[in-house]
Short mmCIF file of C-alpha atoms in Angstrom, two decimals:
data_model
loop_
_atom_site.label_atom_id
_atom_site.label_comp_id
_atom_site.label_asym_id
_atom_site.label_seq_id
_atom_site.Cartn_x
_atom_site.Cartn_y
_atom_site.Cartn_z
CA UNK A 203 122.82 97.99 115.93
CA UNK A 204 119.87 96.65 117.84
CA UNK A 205 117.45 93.85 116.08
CA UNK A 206 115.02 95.68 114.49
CA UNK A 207 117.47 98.23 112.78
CA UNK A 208 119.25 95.01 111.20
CA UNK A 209 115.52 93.92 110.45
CA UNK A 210 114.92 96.95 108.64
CA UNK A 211 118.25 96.92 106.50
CA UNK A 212 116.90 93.47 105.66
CA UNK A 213 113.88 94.64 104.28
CA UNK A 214 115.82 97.13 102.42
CA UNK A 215 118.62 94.78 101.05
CA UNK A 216 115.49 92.72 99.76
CA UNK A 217 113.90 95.41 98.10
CA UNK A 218 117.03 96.32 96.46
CA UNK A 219 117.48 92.42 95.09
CA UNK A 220 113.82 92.36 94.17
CA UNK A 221 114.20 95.44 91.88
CA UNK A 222 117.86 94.35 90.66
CA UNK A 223 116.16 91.04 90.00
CA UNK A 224 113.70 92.59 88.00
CA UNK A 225 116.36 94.89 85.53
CA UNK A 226 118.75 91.60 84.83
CA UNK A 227 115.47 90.28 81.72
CA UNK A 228 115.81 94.07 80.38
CA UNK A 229 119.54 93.77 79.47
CA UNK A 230 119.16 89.81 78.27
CA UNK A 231 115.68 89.99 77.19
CA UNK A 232 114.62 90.36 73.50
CA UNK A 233 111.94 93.09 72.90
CA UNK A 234 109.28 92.12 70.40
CA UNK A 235 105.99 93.49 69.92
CA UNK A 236 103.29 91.64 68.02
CA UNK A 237 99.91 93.15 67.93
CA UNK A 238 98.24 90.57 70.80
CA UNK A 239 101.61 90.52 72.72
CA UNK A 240 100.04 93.10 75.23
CA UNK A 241 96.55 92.11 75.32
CA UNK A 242 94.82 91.00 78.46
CA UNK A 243 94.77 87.01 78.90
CA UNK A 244 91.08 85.68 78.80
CA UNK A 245 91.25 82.54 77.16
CA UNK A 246 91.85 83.56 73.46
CA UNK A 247 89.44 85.47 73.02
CA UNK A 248 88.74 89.65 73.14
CA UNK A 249 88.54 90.89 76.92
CA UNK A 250 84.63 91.82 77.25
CA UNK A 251 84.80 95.20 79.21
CA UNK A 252 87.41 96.33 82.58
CA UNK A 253 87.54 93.66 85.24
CA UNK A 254 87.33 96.44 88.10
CA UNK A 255 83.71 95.72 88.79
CA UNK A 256 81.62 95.39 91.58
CA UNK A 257 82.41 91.81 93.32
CA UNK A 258 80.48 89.47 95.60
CA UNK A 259 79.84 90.92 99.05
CA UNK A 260 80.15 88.31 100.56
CA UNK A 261 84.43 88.42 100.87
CA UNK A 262 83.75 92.07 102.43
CA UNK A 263 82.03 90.10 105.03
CA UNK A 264 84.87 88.07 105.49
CA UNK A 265 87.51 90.88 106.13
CA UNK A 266 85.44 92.58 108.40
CA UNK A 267 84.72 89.43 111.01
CA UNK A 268 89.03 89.17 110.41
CA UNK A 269 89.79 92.49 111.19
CA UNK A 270 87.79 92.02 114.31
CA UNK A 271 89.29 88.93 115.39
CA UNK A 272 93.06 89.43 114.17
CA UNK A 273 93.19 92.62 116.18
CA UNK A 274 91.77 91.11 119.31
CA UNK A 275 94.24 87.70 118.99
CA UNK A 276 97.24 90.03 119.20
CA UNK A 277 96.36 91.30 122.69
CA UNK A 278 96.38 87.75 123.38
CA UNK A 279 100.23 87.57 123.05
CA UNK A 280 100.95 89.82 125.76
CA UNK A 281 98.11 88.26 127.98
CA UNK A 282 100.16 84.88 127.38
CA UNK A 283 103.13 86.37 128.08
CA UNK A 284 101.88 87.24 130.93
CA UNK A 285 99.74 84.43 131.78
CA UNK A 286 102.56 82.51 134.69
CA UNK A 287 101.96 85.58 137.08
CA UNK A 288 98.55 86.09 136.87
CA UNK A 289 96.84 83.20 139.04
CA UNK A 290 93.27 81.88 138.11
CA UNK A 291 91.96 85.61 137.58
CA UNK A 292 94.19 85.83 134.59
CA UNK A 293 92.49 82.36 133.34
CA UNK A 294 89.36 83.82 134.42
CA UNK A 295 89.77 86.53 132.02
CA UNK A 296 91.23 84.86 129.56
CA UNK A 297 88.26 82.94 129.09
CA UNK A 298 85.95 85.78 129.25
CA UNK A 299 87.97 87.48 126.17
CA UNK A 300 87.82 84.09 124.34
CA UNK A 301 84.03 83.43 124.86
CA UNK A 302 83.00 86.97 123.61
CA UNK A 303 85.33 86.32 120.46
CA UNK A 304 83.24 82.94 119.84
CA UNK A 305 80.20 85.14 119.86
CA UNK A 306 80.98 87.05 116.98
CA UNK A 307 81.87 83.42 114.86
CA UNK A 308 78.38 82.33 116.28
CA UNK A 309 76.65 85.66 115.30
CA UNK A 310 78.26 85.55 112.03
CA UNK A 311 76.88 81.81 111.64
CA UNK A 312 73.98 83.02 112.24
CA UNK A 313 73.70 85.40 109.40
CA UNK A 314 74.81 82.88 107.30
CA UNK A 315 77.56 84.57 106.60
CA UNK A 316 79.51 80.75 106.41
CA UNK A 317 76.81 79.48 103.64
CA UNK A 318 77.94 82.06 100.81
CA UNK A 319 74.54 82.74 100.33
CA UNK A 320 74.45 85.82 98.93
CA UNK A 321 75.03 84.28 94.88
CA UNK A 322 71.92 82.13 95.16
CA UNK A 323 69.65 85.28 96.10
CA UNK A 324 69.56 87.72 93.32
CA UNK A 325 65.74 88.29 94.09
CA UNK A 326 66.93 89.94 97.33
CA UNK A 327 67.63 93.73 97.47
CA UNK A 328 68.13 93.80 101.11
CA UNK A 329 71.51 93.97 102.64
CA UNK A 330 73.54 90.77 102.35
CA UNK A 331 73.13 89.66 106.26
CA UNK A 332 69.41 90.23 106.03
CA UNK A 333 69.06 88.03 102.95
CA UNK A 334 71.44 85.55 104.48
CA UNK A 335 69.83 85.60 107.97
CA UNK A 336 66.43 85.07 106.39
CA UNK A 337 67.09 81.92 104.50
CA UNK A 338 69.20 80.34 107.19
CA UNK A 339 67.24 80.62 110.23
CA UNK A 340 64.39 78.77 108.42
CA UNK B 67 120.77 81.37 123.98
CA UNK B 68 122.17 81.79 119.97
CA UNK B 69 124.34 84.90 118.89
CA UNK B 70 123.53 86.84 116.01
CA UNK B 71 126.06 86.94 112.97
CA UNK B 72 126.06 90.47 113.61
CA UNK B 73 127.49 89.95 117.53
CA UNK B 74 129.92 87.43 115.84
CA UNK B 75 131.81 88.93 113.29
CA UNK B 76 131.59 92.51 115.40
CA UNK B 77 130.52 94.29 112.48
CA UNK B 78 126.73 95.71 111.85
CA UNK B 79 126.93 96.18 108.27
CA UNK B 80 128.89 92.94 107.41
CA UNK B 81 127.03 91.26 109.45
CA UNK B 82 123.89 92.43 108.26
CA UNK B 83 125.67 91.33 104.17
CA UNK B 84 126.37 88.39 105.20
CA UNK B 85 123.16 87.72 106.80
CA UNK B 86 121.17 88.78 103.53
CA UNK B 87 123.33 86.46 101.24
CA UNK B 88 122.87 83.71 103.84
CA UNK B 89 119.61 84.30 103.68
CA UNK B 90 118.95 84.58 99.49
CA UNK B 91 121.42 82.04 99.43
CA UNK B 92 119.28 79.62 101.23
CA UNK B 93 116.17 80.14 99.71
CA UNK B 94 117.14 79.81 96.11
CA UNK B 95 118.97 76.63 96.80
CA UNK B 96 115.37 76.04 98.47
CA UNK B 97 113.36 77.16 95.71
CA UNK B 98 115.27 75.49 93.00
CA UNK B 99 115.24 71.95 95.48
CA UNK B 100 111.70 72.35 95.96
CA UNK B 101 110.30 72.85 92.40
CA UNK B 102 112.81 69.93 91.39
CA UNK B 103 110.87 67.46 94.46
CA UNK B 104 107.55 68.77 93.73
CA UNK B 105 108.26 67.24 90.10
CA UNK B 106 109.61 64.65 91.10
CA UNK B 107 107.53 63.78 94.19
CA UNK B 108 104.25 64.22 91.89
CA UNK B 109 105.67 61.90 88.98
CA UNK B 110 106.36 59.43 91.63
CA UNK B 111 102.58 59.76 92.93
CA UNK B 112 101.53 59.37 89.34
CA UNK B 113 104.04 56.74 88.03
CA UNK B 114 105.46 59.41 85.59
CA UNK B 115 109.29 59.62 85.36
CA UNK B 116 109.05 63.24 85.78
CA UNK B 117 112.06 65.67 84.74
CA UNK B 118 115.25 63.15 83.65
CA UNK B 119 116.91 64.71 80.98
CA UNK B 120 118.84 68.24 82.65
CA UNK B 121 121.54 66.69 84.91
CA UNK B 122 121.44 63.45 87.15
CA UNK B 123 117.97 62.51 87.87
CA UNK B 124 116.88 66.10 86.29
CA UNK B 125 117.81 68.15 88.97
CA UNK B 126 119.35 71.08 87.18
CA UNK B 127 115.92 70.57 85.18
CA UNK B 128 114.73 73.97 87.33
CA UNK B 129 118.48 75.24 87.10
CA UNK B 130 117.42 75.56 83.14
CA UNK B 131 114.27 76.74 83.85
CA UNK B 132 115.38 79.96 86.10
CA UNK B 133 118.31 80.94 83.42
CA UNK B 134 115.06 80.35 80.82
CA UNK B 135 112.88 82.87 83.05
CA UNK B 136 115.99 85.35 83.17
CA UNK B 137 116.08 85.81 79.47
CA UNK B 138 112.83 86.15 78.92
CA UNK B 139 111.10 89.29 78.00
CA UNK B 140 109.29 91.84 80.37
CA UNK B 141 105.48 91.79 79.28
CA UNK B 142 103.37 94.26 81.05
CA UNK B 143 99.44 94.03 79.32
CA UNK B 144 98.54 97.77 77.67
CA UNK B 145 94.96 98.09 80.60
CA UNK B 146 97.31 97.11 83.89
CA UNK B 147 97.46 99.82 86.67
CA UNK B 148 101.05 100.41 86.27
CA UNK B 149 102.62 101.37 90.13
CA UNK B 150 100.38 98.23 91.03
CA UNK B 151 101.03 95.98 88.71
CA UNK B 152 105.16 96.75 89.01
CA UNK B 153 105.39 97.49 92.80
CA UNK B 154 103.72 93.53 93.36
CA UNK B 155 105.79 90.93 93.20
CA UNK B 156 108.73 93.08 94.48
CA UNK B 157 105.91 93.16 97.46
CA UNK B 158 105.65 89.96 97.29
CA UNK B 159 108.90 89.07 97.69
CA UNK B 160 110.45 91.07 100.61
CA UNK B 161 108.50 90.26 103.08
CA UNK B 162 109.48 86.08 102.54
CA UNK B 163 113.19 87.64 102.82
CA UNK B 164 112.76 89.39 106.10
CA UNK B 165 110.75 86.30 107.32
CA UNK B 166 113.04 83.95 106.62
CA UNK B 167 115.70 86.01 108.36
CA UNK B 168 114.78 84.86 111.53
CA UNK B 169 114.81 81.98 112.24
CA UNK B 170 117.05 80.18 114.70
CA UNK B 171 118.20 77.19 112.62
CA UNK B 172 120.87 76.32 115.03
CA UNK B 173 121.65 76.22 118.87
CA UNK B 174 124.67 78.86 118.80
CA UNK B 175 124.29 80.90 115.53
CA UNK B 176 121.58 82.50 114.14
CA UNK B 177 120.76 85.40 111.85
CA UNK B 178 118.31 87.39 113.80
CA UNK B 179 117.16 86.87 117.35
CA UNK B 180 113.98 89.22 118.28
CA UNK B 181 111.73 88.98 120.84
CA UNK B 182 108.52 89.03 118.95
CA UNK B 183 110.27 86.71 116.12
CA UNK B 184 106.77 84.61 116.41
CA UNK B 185 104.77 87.77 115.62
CA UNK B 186 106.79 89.58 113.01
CA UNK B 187 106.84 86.22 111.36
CA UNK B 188 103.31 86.41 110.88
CA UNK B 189 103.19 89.87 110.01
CA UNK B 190 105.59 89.55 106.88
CA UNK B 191 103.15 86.91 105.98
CA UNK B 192 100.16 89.45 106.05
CA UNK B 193 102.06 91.26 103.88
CA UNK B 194 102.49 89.04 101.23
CA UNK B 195 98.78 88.90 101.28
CA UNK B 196 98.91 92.33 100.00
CA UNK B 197 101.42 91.91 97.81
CA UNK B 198 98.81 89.34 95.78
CA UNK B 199 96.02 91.70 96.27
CA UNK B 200 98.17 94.15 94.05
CA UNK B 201 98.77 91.86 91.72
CA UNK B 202 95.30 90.45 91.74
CA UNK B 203 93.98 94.19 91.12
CA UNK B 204 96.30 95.61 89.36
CA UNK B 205 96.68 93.24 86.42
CA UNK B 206 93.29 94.01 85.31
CA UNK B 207 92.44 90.44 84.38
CA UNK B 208 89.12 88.95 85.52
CA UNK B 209 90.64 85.11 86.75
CA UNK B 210 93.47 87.75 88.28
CA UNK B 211 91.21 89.33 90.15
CA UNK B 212 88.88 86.46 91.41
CA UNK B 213 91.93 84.36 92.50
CA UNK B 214 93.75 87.79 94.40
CA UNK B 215 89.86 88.02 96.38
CA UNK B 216 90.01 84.16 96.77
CA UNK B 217 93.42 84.60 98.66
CA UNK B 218 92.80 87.22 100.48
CA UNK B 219 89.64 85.59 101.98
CA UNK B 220 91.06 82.57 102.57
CA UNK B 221 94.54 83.78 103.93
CA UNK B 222 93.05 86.01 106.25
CA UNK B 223 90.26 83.43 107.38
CA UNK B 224 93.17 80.89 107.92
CA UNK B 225 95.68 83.20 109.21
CA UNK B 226 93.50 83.25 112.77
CA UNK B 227 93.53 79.27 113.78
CA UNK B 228 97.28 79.90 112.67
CA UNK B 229 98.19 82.10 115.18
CA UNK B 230 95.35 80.82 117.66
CA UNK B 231 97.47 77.65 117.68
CA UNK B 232 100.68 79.24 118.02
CA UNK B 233 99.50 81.29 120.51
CA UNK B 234 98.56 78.12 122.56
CA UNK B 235 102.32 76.60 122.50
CA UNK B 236 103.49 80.13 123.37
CA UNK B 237 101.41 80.18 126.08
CA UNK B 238 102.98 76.65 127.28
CA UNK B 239 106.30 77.87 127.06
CA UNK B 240 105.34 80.58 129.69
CA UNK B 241 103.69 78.83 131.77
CA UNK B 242 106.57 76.49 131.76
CA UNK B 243 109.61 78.61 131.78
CA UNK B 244 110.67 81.44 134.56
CA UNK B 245 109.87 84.84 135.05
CA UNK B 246 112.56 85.57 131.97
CA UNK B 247 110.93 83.02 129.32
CA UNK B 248 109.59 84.97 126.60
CA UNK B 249 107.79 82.08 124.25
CA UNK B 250 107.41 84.55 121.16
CA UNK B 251 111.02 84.55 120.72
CA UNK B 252 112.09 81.38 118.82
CA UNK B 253 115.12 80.22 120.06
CA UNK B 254 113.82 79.86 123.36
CA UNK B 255 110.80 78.12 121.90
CA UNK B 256 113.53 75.50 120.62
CA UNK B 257 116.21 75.29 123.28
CA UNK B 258 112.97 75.14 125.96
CA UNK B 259 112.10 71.65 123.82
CA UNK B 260 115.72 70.91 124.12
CA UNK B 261 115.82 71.28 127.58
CA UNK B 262 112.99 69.56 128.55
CA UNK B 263 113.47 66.44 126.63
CA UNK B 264 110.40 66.26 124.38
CA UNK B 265 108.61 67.99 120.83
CA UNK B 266 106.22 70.45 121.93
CA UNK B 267 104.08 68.32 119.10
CA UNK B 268 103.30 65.40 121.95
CA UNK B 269 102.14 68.47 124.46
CA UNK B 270 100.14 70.07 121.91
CA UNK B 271 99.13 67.92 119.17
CA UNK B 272 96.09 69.51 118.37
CA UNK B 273 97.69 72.64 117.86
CA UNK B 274 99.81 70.79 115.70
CA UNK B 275 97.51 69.90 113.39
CA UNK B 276 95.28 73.01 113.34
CA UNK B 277 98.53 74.49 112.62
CA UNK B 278 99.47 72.31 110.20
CA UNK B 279 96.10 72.57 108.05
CA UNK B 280 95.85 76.73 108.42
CA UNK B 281 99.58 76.38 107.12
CA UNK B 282 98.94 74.80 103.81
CA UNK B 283 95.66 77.09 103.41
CA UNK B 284 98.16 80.16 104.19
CA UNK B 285 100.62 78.93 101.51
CA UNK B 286 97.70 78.08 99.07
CA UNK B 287 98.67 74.37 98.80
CA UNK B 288 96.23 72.05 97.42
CA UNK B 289 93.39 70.66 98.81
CA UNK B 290 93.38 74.72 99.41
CA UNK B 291 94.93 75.83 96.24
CA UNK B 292 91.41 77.44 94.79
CA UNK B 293 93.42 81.13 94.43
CA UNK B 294 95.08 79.69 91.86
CA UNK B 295 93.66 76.80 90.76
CA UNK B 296 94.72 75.63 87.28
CA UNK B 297 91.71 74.33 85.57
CA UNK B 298 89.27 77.48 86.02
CA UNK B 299 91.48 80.73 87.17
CA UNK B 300 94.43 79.79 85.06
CA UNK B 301 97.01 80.83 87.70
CA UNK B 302 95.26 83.10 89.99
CA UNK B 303 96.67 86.16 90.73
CA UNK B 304 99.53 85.88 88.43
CA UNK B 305 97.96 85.54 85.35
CA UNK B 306 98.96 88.27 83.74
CA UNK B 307 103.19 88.33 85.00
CA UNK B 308 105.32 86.33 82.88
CA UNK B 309 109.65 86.48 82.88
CA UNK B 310 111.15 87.06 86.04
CA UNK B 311 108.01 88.60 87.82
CA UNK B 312 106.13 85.55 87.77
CA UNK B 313 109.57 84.18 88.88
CA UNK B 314 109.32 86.31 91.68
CA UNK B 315 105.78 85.14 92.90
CA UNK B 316 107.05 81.88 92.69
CA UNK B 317 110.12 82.19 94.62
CA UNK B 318 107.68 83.99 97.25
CA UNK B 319 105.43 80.69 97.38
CA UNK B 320 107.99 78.16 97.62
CA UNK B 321 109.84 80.06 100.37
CA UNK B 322 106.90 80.63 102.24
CA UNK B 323 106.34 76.71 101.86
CA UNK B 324 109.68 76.93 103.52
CA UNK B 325 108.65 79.56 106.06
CA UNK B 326 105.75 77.76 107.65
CA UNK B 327 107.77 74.38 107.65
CA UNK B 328 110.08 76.12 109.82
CA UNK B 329 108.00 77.52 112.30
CA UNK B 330 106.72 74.36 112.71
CA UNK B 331 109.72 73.04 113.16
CA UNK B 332 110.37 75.49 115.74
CA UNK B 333 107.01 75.30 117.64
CA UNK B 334 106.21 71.78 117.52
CA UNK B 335 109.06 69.32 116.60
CA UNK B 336 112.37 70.80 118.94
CA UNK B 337 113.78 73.00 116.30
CA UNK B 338 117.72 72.44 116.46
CA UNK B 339 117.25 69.72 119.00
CA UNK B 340 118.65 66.14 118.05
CA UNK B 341 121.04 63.36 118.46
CA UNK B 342 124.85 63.48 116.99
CA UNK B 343 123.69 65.29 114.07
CA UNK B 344 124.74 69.44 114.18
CA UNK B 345 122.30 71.21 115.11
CA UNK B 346 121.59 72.88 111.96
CA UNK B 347 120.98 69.57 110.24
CA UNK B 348 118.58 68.47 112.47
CA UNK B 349 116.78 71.69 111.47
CA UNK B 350 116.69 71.61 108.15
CA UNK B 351 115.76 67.84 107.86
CA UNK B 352 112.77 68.33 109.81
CA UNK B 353 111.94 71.02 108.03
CA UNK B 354 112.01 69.09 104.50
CA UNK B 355 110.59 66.45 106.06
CA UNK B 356 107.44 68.47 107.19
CA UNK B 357 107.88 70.50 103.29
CA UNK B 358 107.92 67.02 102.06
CA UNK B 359 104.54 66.04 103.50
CA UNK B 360 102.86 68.96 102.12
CA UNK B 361 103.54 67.99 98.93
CA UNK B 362 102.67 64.69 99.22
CA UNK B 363 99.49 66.13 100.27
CA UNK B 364 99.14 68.47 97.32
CA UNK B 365 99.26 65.46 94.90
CA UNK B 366 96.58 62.80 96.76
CA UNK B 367 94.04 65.37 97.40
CA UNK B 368 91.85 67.21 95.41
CA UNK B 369 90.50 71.02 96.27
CA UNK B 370 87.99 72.04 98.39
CA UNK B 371 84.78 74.32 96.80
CA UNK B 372 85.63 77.33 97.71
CA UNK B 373 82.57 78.14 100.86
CA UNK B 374 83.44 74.45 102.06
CA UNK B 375 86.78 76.26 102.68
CA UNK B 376 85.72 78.89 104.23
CA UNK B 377 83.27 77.13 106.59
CA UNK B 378 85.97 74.70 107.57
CA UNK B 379 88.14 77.28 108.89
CA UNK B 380 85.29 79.86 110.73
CA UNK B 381 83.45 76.64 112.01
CA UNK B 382 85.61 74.07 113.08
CA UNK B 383 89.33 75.32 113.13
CA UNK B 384 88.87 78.52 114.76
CA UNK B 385 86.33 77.17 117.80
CA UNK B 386 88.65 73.98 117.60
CA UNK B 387 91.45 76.22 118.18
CA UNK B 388 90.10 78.52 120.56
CA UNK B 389 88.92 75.31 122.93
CA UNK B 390 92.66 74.44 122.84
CA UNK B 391 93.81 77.43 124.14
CA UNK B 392 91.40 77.83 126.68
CA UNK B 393 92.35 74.16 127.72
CA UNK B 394 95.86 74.83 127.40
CA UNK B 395 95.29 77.97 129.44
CA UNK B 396 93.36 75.99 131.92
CA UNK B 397 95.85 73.07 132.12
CA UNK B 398 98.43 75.55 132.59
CA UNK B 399 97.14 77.07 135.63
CA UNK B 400 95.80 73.85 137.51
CA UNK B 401 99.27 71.84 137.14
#
């Protein structure tokens, strides 16, 4: 059985524990009811409305500059890997990858996207990165 | 080079039992250790006494707690999204299992021994990031959702100086090793600090501590505990999970404490490598010893507002970190 077979039983085994883990309360537990005892928890009082509502942009912003950058820092791992064979043209390029990922951070800055602007400009019903860019470039 | 329990005891599926109760094993003892020092640790800080009563010095104190959270009754809120709001912390918790599985805590024995061990590390950890968006989203719970978005944003903002600093030492390794080093797998990252004579950590200390401060923002550890911060979000993501579901989301938080203590371990202070001591010692007392420091930070500073956060990690850790891999790179190629 090579590694990742034995990784995968792992992940099995621990799903299997997690959900065993998780019937042990039902046979111990008590069971009551009371008329709050399944209410949503907001303070005390009466939940005002669903929570699944629209939510700050800004956080969208966020996972999109990630997505960008995670993806591109995992072909990294193979360029280090093999970095020892690859004389100063592997540095070269290297450093050419690594600049153009800075760009995006300093595009992204320039937005504003790093000032969480977007709560302090409800008067704005452009896009968030126009709003943003506006008031930061000042 | 260490061999896998499975090579040892010449069985796959014994081997693979064994490994799992090594493994569960060795993070409840962890858990149930670290939830006793946290109390203990923080008392300390504040000139409390902390838990005394449960055992010597209180330390079955969380023994009675986890029977307590065993016998306590499965609440699940009438509005939840139900294969959410049950499929989370199970989510939550596998991934710190399979994580934890691979470590090599000792020069000749070890449960798992990949080549990408670096990389799959990290990957279980981006899936406990989903398992708290479930949780965040499913419980239907407004502080349950704005602490699941806060640690999402923040876990994947810090998860890139992370491996941007990692990446730097495995690039090191590399460029120090032969034409067989491979510095994503683990054990060679240790027994290459063993060989050599020195901690990675006096090569690469700014890695170190770029590494160090995206680690407690990945494990949500004050000053960057905001997804769950106490005294406006309640608990964050878990809100609404009570019994041994909440139990579950904590076991996932201390053992990821755990998690990123190791790897640093590994990457920056010589893993097994030490004096007289077994190897496996060595490990493990570095290990608390970095686990212990991150709780001593967690109780003399206070949070960061939550864009400070952010704005820390895009603009100084990540061009921080990227400078010290292109210097690392550069360094590498000139000596």
């Amino acid at each position: 059985m090579d590694g990742y077979t034995q990784l995968a039983w792992y992940l099995a085994l621990g799903i299997a524990l997690g959900v065993v883990v998780l019937l042990i309360p039902q046979l111990l537990s008590p069971r009551v009811r009371g008329r709050q005892t399944e209410s949503t928890y907001e303070c005390g009082v009466d939940t005002i409305g669903s929570s699944w509502m629209r939510f700050s942009i800004s956080y969208y912003v966020f996972a999109l500059i990630f997505v960008a950058f995670e993806v591109d820092i995992l072909y990294l791992f193979p360029a280090a890997l093999a970095y020892p064979e690859s004389g100063w043209r592997g540095f070269t390029e290297v450093a050419i990858f690594l600049v153009i990922l800075s760009l995006a951070i300093l595009y992204a800055w320039r937005k504003g996207v790093f000032l969480w602007q977007a709560h302090r400009a409800p008067q704005s019903r452009s896009t968030i990165s126009e709003s943003a860019g506006a008031e930061t470039v000042r | 080079m260490p061999d896998t329990v499975v090579n040892l005891v010449d069985s796959p599926a014994l081997g693979v039992l064994i490994g799992i109760a090594g493994v569960m094993a060795a993070l409840t003892v962890n858990v149930l250790f670290l939830v006793w020092l946290e109390r203990k640790v923080s008392a300390w800080i504040q000139r409390r006494m902390g838990p005394t009563e449960v055992g010597p010095f209180g330390m079955l104190q969380t023994i009675a707690d986890m029977l307590k959270l065993i016998s306590k009754q499965l609440i699940t809120p009438r509005h939840v999204d139900k294969p959410l709001y049950h499929i989370a912390p199970v989510f939550v918790f596998v991934p710190v299992v399979a994580a934890a599985s691979l470590f090599p805590f000792d020069e000749h024995v070890s449960l798992q021994n990949l080549d990408i061990g670096l990389v799959l590390v990290f990957a279980f950890g981006g899936l406990g990031i989903v398992g708290i968006f479930m949780a965040g989203w499913g419980s239907n719970n407004k502080y349950a959702l704005l602490g699941a978005m806060r640690a999402v944003a923040q876990n994947i903002s810090y998860e890139i100086p992370l491996i941007l600093s990692t990446l730097s030492v495995v690039l090191m390794v590399n460029a120090m090793g032969d034409a067989n080093t491979n510095g994503m797998n683990l054990a060679q990252v240790a027994s290459m600090q063993h060989d050599k004579g020195f901690w990675f950590v006096l090569v690469q200390p700014v890695a170190a501590v770029i590494y160090f401060i995206a680690a407690l923002a990945e494990t949500n550890r004050a000053p960057f505990d905001i997804p769950e911060a106490e005294s406006e979000l309640v608990a964050g993501f878990h809100t609404e999970y009570s019994g041994m579901r909440f139990a579950l989301f904590f076991f996932a938080e201390y053992s990821n404490m755990f998690i990123v203590a190791m790897v640093a371990t590994v990457l920056f202070f010589g893993g097994w490598s030490g004096p007289l001591l077994p190897g496996a010692m060595w490990f493990f007392l570095k290990t608390y010893a970095i686990v212990f420091v991150m709780i001593w930070i967690r109780w003399t500073f206070p949070r960061l507002r939550f864009d400070q956060l952010m704005s820390f990690c895009w603009l100084v850790l990540i061009p921080l970190s990227i400078l010290n891999l292109l210097v690392t790179a550069f360094i590498a190629r000139a000596v």
